[in-house]
Amino acid sequence: MNWKRKDLLGLEELNREEIEYILDIARSFKEVSTRPVKKVPALRGKTIVNLFFEPSTRTKTSFELAAKRLSADVLNFEVSTSSVSKGETIVDTARNIEAMKVDCFIVRHSVSGAPYLISRSVKAAVINAGDGCHEHPTQALLDLFTVREIFGKIAGIKIAIIGDIFHSRVARSNIWGFTKLGAKVTVCGPPTLIPPGIQKTGVEVSYSISEAVKDVDIVYLLRLQKERQQENFFPSHSEYRNFFGFDHNKFRDLKNKFFLMHPGPMNRGIEISTQAAEKENSLILQQVTNGIAVRMAVLYLTVRSVR
Ligand code: CP
């Protein structure tokens, strides 16, 4: 494939071939992280900027390691000590950093659309590392990569995505990714946390976790996003845990063999029990490992497409 996109802003705008191409490139990069010297020269001389306006452990670290394994230089821009605190706009911030001849911005922001705004204002590549409730494309790509690694395919896989669908950029990107690649997706959660009309994206809706997890290959639990819930969407955390929390004992008798996934960070004891998170069918740390290869692929393709 002749990759032409300088930005990766969401999976909504990618077609099946483009998504599969990123996963194929990621597969070739995965081996790099197992070498004694974990480096290839693919982006030597390029500069990648981590521009995170929201906290992150996995995504920020993973992008930094991915860039370094491609031999790029990395700048971790510290928002809290920058002139953003004096009122400088995100566009001015990005344009001033770009004037120092950088090649790529990795952008996380609490406002949906912020990476799109930056991408229209700079010539450098822009990668969305999570924007508000909108998309988190590299999370979905690493989830797809992990499922494909386990099952050898995505088409025909049955996945139940459970929890706070309404506020979840991870759910949105995964719905685009899994449906485009032919998986059967069910979303499940309290009615207040399921966006109206979500069936139009090709998913089924269930309000019962017992029904949703019956006969699936993957149970994908979402973090309860307390920071985005400005109203009371359910009576209490213990009620949420009782109805929608995944506790292995509760599902001990499930006949189907399934794998458990979670994007992190986990609220242990709310959407997932510690026991469930640590069981042998949990793919949670494998997802994190695969994040490096997937982000190496995304950086490689986008940065090389900047003109
Ligand atoms: N999954 C994820 O985006 O985690 P972080 O918020 O730690 O980056």
CSV table of C-alpha atoms and ligand atoms in Angstrom, one decimal:
chain,number,residue,atom,x,y,z
A,1,MET,CA,0.0,0.0,0.0
A,2,ASN,CA,1.2,3.5,-0.8
A,3,TRP,CA,0.5,5.2,2.6
A,4,LYS,CA,-0.3,8.9,2.1
A,5,ARG,CA,-1.8,10.1,5.4
A,6,LYS,CA,0.4,12.4,7.5
A,7,ASP,CA,-2.0,12.3,10.4
A,8,LEU,CA,-3.8,9.6,12.3
A,9,LEU,CA,-6.8,11.3,13.9
A,10,GLY,CA,-9.4,8.5,14.2
A,11,LEU,CA,-10.3,5.0,12.9
A,12,GLU,CA,-13.6,6.4,11.5
A,13,GLU,CA,-11.8,7.8,8.5
A,14,LEU,CA,-9.6,4.7,7.8
A,15,ASN,CA,-10.8,1.9,5.6
A,16,ARG,CA,-10.3,-1.8,6.3
A,17,GLU,CA,-7.2,-2.0,4.1
A,18,GLU,CA,-5.5,0.9,5.9
A,19,ILE,CA,-6.2,-0.6,9.3
A,20,GLU,CA,-4.9,-4.0,8.2
A,21,TYR,CA,-1.8,-2.4,6.7
A,22,ILE,CA,-0.9,-0.7,10.0
A,23,LEU,CA,-1.4,-4.0,11.8
A,24,ASP,CA,0.9,-5.7,9.3
A,25,ILE,CA,3.6,-3.1,9.7
A,26,ALA,CA,3.3,-3.4,13.5
A,27,ARG,CA,3.8,-7.1,13.3
A,28,SER,CA,7.1,-6.6,11.5
A,29,PHE,CA,8.1,-4.1,14.2
A,30,LYS,CA,7.2,-6.3,17.2
A,31,GLU,CA,10.4,-8.3,17.0
A,32,VAL,CA,12.5,-5.1,17.5
A,33,SER,CA,11.5,-4.9,21.2
A,34,THR,CA,12.9,-8.4,21.8
A,35,ARG,CA,16.4,-7.7,20.6
A,36,PRO,CA,19.3,-7.0,22.9
A,37,VAL,CA,19.6,-3.6,21.2
A,38,LYS,CA,16.0,-2.4,20.8
A,39,LYS,CA,16.5,0.0,17.9
A,40,VAL,CA,16.1,0.4,14.2
A,41,PRO,CA,17.2,3.5,12.2
A,42,ALA,CA,13.9,4.1,10.5
A,43,LEU,CA,13.2,7.6,11.9
A,44,ARG,CA,16.8,8.7,12.6
A,45,GLY,CA,17.0,12.5,12.6
A,46,LYS,CA,13.2,13.0,13.1
A,47,THR,CA,11.8,14.8,16.2
A,48,ILE,CA,8.6,13.6,17.8
A,49,VAL,CA,6.8,15.8,20.4
A,50,ASN,CA,4.5,14.4,23.1
A,51,LEU,CA,1.9,17.1,23.6
A,52,PHE,CA,-0.2,15.7,26.5
A,53,PHE,CA,-2.8,18.1,28.0
A,54,GLU,CA,-4.2,15.2,30.0
A,55,PRO,CA,-2.5,12.6,32.2
A,56,SER,CA,-1.3,9.3,30.8
A,57,THR,CA,0.8,6.4,31.8
A,58,ARG,CA,0.5,3.9,28.9
A,59,THR,CA,0.0,6.0,25.8
A,60,LYS,CA,2.7,8.6,26.6
A,61,THR,CA,5.3,6.1,27.7
A,62,SER,CA,4.5,3.8,24.8
A,63,PHE,CA,4.8,6.6,22.2
A,64,GLU,CA,8.1,7.7,23.7
A,65,LEU,CA,9.6,4.2,23.6
A,66,ALA,CA,8.2,3.6,20.1
A,67,ALA,CA,9.8,6.8,18.8
A,68,LYS,CA,13.2,5.9,20.5
A,69,ARG,CA,13.1,2.4,19.1
A,70,LEU,CA,12.8,4.0,15.7
A,71,SER,CA,15.8,6.2,16.6
A,72,ALA,CA,13.8,9.4,16.6
A,73,ASP,CA,14.4,12.2,19.1
A,74,VAL,CA,11.6,12.8,21.6
A,75,LEU,CA,10.5,16.0,23.3
A,76,ASN,CA,8.1,15.6,26.2
A,77,PHE,CA,6.4,19.0,26.3
A,78,GLU,CA,5.4,19.9,29.9
A,79,VAL,CA,2.0,21.6,29.6
A,80,SER,CA,1.9,22.6,33.3
A,81,THR,CA,5.1,24.6,33.2
A,82,SER,CA,4.6,26.0,29.7
A,83,SER,CA,3.0,29.2,28.4
A,84,VAL,CA,-0.3,27.4,28.1
A,85,SER,CA,-0.7,28.3,31.7
A,86,LYS,CA,-0.5,32.0,30.7
A,87,GLY,CA,-3.3,31.6,28.2
A,88,GLU,CA,-1.4,30.6,25.0
A,89,THR,CA,-3.7,28.7,22.6
A,90,ILE,CA,-3.0,25.1,21.6
A,91,VAL,CA,-2.7,26.2,18.0
A,92,ASP,CA,-0.1,28.9,18.9
A,93,THR,CA,1.7,26.4,21.1
A,94,ALA,CA,1.9,23.8,18.3
A,95,ARG,CA,2.9,26.4,15.7
A,96,ASN,CA,5.7,27.7,17.9
A,97,ILE,CA,7.1,24.3,18.6
A,98,GLU,CA,6.8,23.5,14.9
A,99,ALA,CA,8.9,26.6,14.1
A,100,MET,CA,11.7,24.7,15.9
A,101,LYS,CA,11.5,22.1,13.0
A,102,VAL,CA,9.8,19.1,14.6
A,103,ASP,CA,8.3,16.3,12.5
A,104,CYS,CA,5.3,15.0,14.6
A,105,PHE,CA,3.0,15.9,17.4
A,106,ILE,CA,1.3,13.2,19.6
A,107,VAL,CA,-1.7,15.0,21.0
A,108,ARG,CA,-3.9,14.1,24.0
A,109,HIS,CA,-6.6,16.6,25.1
A,110,SER,CA,-9.7,16.6,27.1
A,111,VAL,CA,-11.6,18.4,24.3
A,112,SER,CA,-12.9,16.3,21.4
A,113,GLY,CA,-11.4,17.6,18.2
A,114,ALA,CA,-8.3,19.3,19.6
A,115,PRO,CA,-5.9,17.1,17.5
A,116,TYR,CA,-7.9,17.9,14.4
A,117,LEU,CA,-7.5,21.7,15.1
A,118,ILE,CA,-3.8,21.2,15.5
A,119,SER,CA,-3.5,19.1,12.3
A,120,ARG,CA,-5.1,21.9,10.3
A,121,SER,CA,-2.5,24.4,11.6
A,122,VAL,CA,0.8,22.5,11.2
A,123,LYS,CA,2.6,20.7,8.4
A,124,ALA,CA,4.0,18.1,10.9
A,125,ALA,CA,2.3,14.8,11.4
A,126,VAL,CA,-0.4,14.8,14.1
A,127,ILE,CA,-1.4,11.6,15.9
A,128,ASN,CA,-4.4,11.6,18.2
A,129,ALA,CA,-3.5,10.1,21.6
A,130,GLY,CA,-7.1,10.4,22.9
A,131,ASP,CA,-9.4,13.4,22.5
A,132,GLY,CA,-12.2,13.9,24.9
A,133,CYS,CA,-15.0,11.3,24.5
A,134,HIS,CA,-14.2,11.1,20.7
A,135,GLU,CA,-11.5,8.7,19.6
A,136,HIS,CA,-8.3,6.9,20.8
A,137,PRO,CA,-7.2,5.3,17.6
A,138,THR,CA,-3.9,3.8,18.7
A,139,GLN,CA,-5.6,2.1,21.7
A,140,ALA,CA,-8.0,0.4,19.3
A,141,LEU,CA,-5.2,-0.5,16.9
A,142,LEU,CA,-3.3,-2.2,19.7
A,143,ASP,CA,-6.5,-4.0,20.8
A,144,LEU,CA,-7.1,-5.2,17.2
A,145,PHE,CA,-3.4,-6.3,17.0
A,146,THR,CA,-3.7,-8.3,20.2
A,147,VAL,CA,-6.9,-10.0,19.1
A,148,ARG,CA,-5.4,-10.8,15.7
A,149,GLU,CA,-2.3,-12.2,17.5
A,150,ILE,CA,-4.5,-14.6,19.6
A,151,PHE,CA,-7.0,-15.7,17.0
A,152,GLY,CA,-5.1,-15.1,13.8
A,153,LYS,CA,-8.1,-13.0,12.5
A,154,ILE,CA,-10.6,-10.4,13.4
A,155,ALA,CA,-13.5,-11.3,11.1
A,156,GLY,CA,-16.1,-13.4,12.9
A,157,ILE,CA,-14.7,-12.7,16.4
A,158,LYS,CA,-17.4,-11.9,18.9
A,159,ILE,CA,-16.6,-9.1,21.3
A,160,ALA,CA,-18.6,-7.6,24.1
A,161,ILE,CA,-17.5,-4.0,25.1
A,162,ILE,CA,-18.9,-3.4,28.6
A,163,GLY,CA,-19.2,-0.2,30.7
A,164,ASP,CA,-19.2,3.5,30.2
A,165,ILE,CA,-19.7,3.5,26.4
A,166,PHE,CA,-21.1,7.1,26.5
A,167,HIS,CA,-17.8,8.7,27.7
A,168,SER,CA,-15.4,6.3,26.1
A,169,ARG,CA,-13.1,7.3,23.3
A,170,VAL,CA,-11.7,3.8,23.5
A,171,ALA,CA,-15.1,2.3,22.8
A,172,ARG,CA,-15.7,4.6,19.8
A,173,SER,CA,-12.4,3.7,18.2
A,174,ASN,CA,-12.8,0.0,18.9
A,175,ILE,CA,-16.3,0.0,17.5
A,176,TRP,CA,-15.0,1.5,14.2
A,177,GLY,CA,-12.0,-0.8,14.1
A,178,PHE,CA,-13.7,-4.1,15.0
A,179,THR,CA,-16.8,-3.6,12.8
A,180,LYS,CA,-14.7,-2.5,9.8
A,181,LEU,CA,-12.6,-5.7,10.2
A,182,GLY,CA,-15.8,-7.9,10.4
A,183,ALA,CA,-16.1,-8.7,14.1
A,184,LYS,CA,-19.5,-8.9,15.8
A,185,VAL,CA,-19.6,-6.2,18.4
A,186,THR,CA,-22.0,-6.0,21.4
A,187,VAL,CA,-22.0,-3.0,23.7
A,188,CYS,CA,-23.3,-3.3,27.2
A,189,GLY,CA,-23.9,-1.0,30.1
A,190,PRO,CA,-26.5,0.9,32.1
A,191,PRO,CA,-29.0,2.6,29.7
A,192,THR,CA,-27.7,6.0,30.8
A,193,LEU,CA,-24.2,5.2,29.6
A,194,ILE,CA,-25.1,3.9,26.2
A,195,PRO,CA,-25.4,6.6,23.5
A,196,PRO,CA,-28.8,6.7,21.8
A,197,GLY,CA,-28.6,5.5,18.2
A,198,ILE,CA,-25.3,3.6,18.6
A,199,GLN,CA,-26.9,0.6,16.7
A,200,LYS,CA,-26.3,2.7,13.6
A,201,THR,CA,-22.6,2.0,13.9
A,202,GLY,CA,-23.3,-1.7,13.4
A,203,VAL,CA,-23.2,-2.9,17.0
A,204,GLU,CA,-25.8,-4.7,19.1
A,205,VAL,CA,-26.9,-3.3,22.5
A,206,SER,CA,-27.4,-5.2,25.7
A,207,TYR,CA,-28.3,-4.0,29.1
A,208,SER,CA,-27.4,-7.3,30.8
A,209,ILE,CA,-23.8,-8.3,31.3
A,210,SER,CA,-24.8,-12.0,31.7
A,211,GLU,CA,-26.4,-11.8,28.3
A,212,ALA,CA,-23.6,-9.9,26.7
A,213,VAL,CA,-20.8,-12.2,27.7
A,214,LYS,CA,-22.6,-15.4,26.8
A,215,ASP,CA,-20.9,-16.9,23.8
A,216,VAL,CA,-18.3,-14.2,23.1
A,217,ASP,CA,-14.6,-14.6,22.4
A,218,ILE,CA,-13.5,-11.3,24.1
A,219,VAL,CA,-14.9,-9.5,27.1
A,220,TYR,CA,-13.6,-5.9,26.9
A,221,LEU,CA,-14.1,-4.0,30.1
A,222,LEU,CA,-14.0,-0.2,30.1
A,223,ARG,CA,-12.9,2.1,32.8
A,224,LEU,CA,-15.6,3.9,34.6
A,225,GLN,CA,-14.7,7.5,33.6
A,226,LYS,CA,-15.4,9.4,36.8
A,227,GLU,CA,-13.6,12.6,35.5
A,228,ARG,CA,-16.1,12.9,32.6
A,229,GLN,CA,-19.3,12.1,34.4
A,230,GLN,CA,-20.8,15.4,35.4
A,231,GLU,CA,-24.1,13.9,36.4
A,232,ASN,CA,-25.2,10.9,38.3
A,233,PHE,CA,-25.5,8.2,35.6
A,234,PHE,CA,-26.1,5.4,38.2
A,235,PRO,CA,-26.9,5.4,41.9
A,236,SER,CA,-23.5,4.4,43.3
A,237,HIS,CA,-20.2,2.7,42.5
A,238,SER,CA,-21.2,-0.4,44.5
A,239,GLU,CA,-24.5,-0.7,42.5
A,240,TYR,CA,-22.5,-0.3,39.2
A,241,ARG,CA,-20.1,-3.1,40.4
A,242,ASN,CA,-23.0,-5.4,41.3
A,243,PHE,CA,-24.7,-5.0,37.9
A,244,PHE,CA,-21.8,-4.4,35.5
A,245,GLY,CA,-18.6,-5.2,37.3
A,246,PHE,CA,-16.7,-8.2,36.1
A,247,ASP,CA,-16.0,-10.7,38.9
A,248,HIS,CA,-14.6,-14.0,37.8
A,249,ASN,CA,-16.8,-15.9,40.3
A,250,LYS,CA,-19.9,-14.4,38.9
A,251,PHE,CA,-19.0,-15.9,35.4
A,252,ARG,CA,-17.3,-19.1,36.5
A,253,ASP,CA,-19.9,-21.3,34.8
A,254,LEU,CA,-19.6,-19.6,31.4
A,255,LYS,CA,-19.3,-22.3,28.8
A,256,ASN,CA,-17.4,-20.2,26.2
A,257,LYS,CA,-13.6,-19.8,26.4
A,258,PHE,CA,-13.1,-16.1,26.4
A,259,PHE,CA,-10.3,-13.6,26.9
A,260,LEU,CA,-10.5,-10.5,29.1
A,261,MET,CA,-9.3,-7.1,27.9
A,262,HIS,CA,-9.1,-3.6,29.5
A,263,PRO,CA,-7.4,-0.4,28.1
A,264,GLY,CA,-6.2,0.7,31.5
A,265,PRO,CA,-6.0,2.4,33.9
A,266,MET,CA,-8.2,-0.1,35.8
A,267,ASN,CA,-10.6,0.7,38.7
A,268,ARG,CA,-10.0,-2.5,40.5
A,269,GLY,CA,-13.0,-3.6,42.5
A,270,ILE,CA,-15.4,-1.5,40.3
A,271,GLU,CA,-15.5,-2.6,36.6
A,272,ILE,CA,-13.0,-5.4,37.2
A,273,SER,CA,-12.1,-7.6,40.2
A,274,THR,CA,-8.4,-8.0,40.9
A,275,GLN,CA,-8.8,-11.8,40.6
A,276,ALA,CA,-10.2,-11.4,37.1
A,277,ALA,CA,-7.5,-8.9,36.0
A,278,GLU,CA,-4.8,-11.4,37.0
A,279,LYS,CA,-6.3,-14.6,35.6
A,280,GLU,CA,-4.5,-16.5,32.8
A,281,ASN,CA,-7.2,-15.4,30.2
A,282,SER,CA,-6.4,-11.7,30.9
A,283,LEU,CA,-4.7,-10.0,27.9
A,284,ILE,CA,-4.2,-6.7,29.7
A,285,LEU,CA,-0.4,-6.6,29.8
A,286,GLN,CA,-0.1,-8.1,26.4
A,287,GLN,CA,-2.2,-5.1,25.1
A,288,VAL,CA,0.4,-2.8,26.7
A,289,THR,CA,3.3,-4.7,25.2
A,290,ASN,CA,1.7,-4.5,21.7
A,291,GLY,CA,1.1,-0.8,22.1
A,292,ILE,CA,4.8,-0.2,21.3
A,293,ALA,CA,4.8,-2.2,18.0
A,294,VAL,CA,1.5,-0.5,16.9
A,295,ARG,CA,2.8,3.0,17.7
A,296,MET,CA,6.1,2.3,16.0
A,297,ALA,CA,4.0,1.4,12.9
A,298,VAL,CA,1.9,4.5,13.2
A,299,LEU,CA,4.9,6.8,13.7
A,300,TYR,CA,6.8,5.2,10.8
A,301,LEU,CA,3.9,5.6,8.3
A,302,THR,CA,2.8,9.1,9.3
A,303,VAL,CA,6.1,10.8,9.8
A,304,ARG,CA,7.4,9.4,6.5
A,305,SER,CA,4.4,10.9,4.8
A,306,VAL,CA,5.0,14.5,5.9
A,307,ARG,CA,6.0,16.6,2.9
B,1,CP,N1,-5.2,3.3,27.8
B,1,CP,C1,-4.7,4.5,28.0
B,1,CP,O1,-4.9,5.4,27.2
B,1,CP,O2,-4.0,4.7,29.2
B,1,CP,P1,-3.3,6.0,29.6
B,1,CP,O3,-4.4,7.0,30.0
B,1,CP,O4,-2.5,5.6,30.8
B,1,CP,O5,-2.5,6.5,28.5
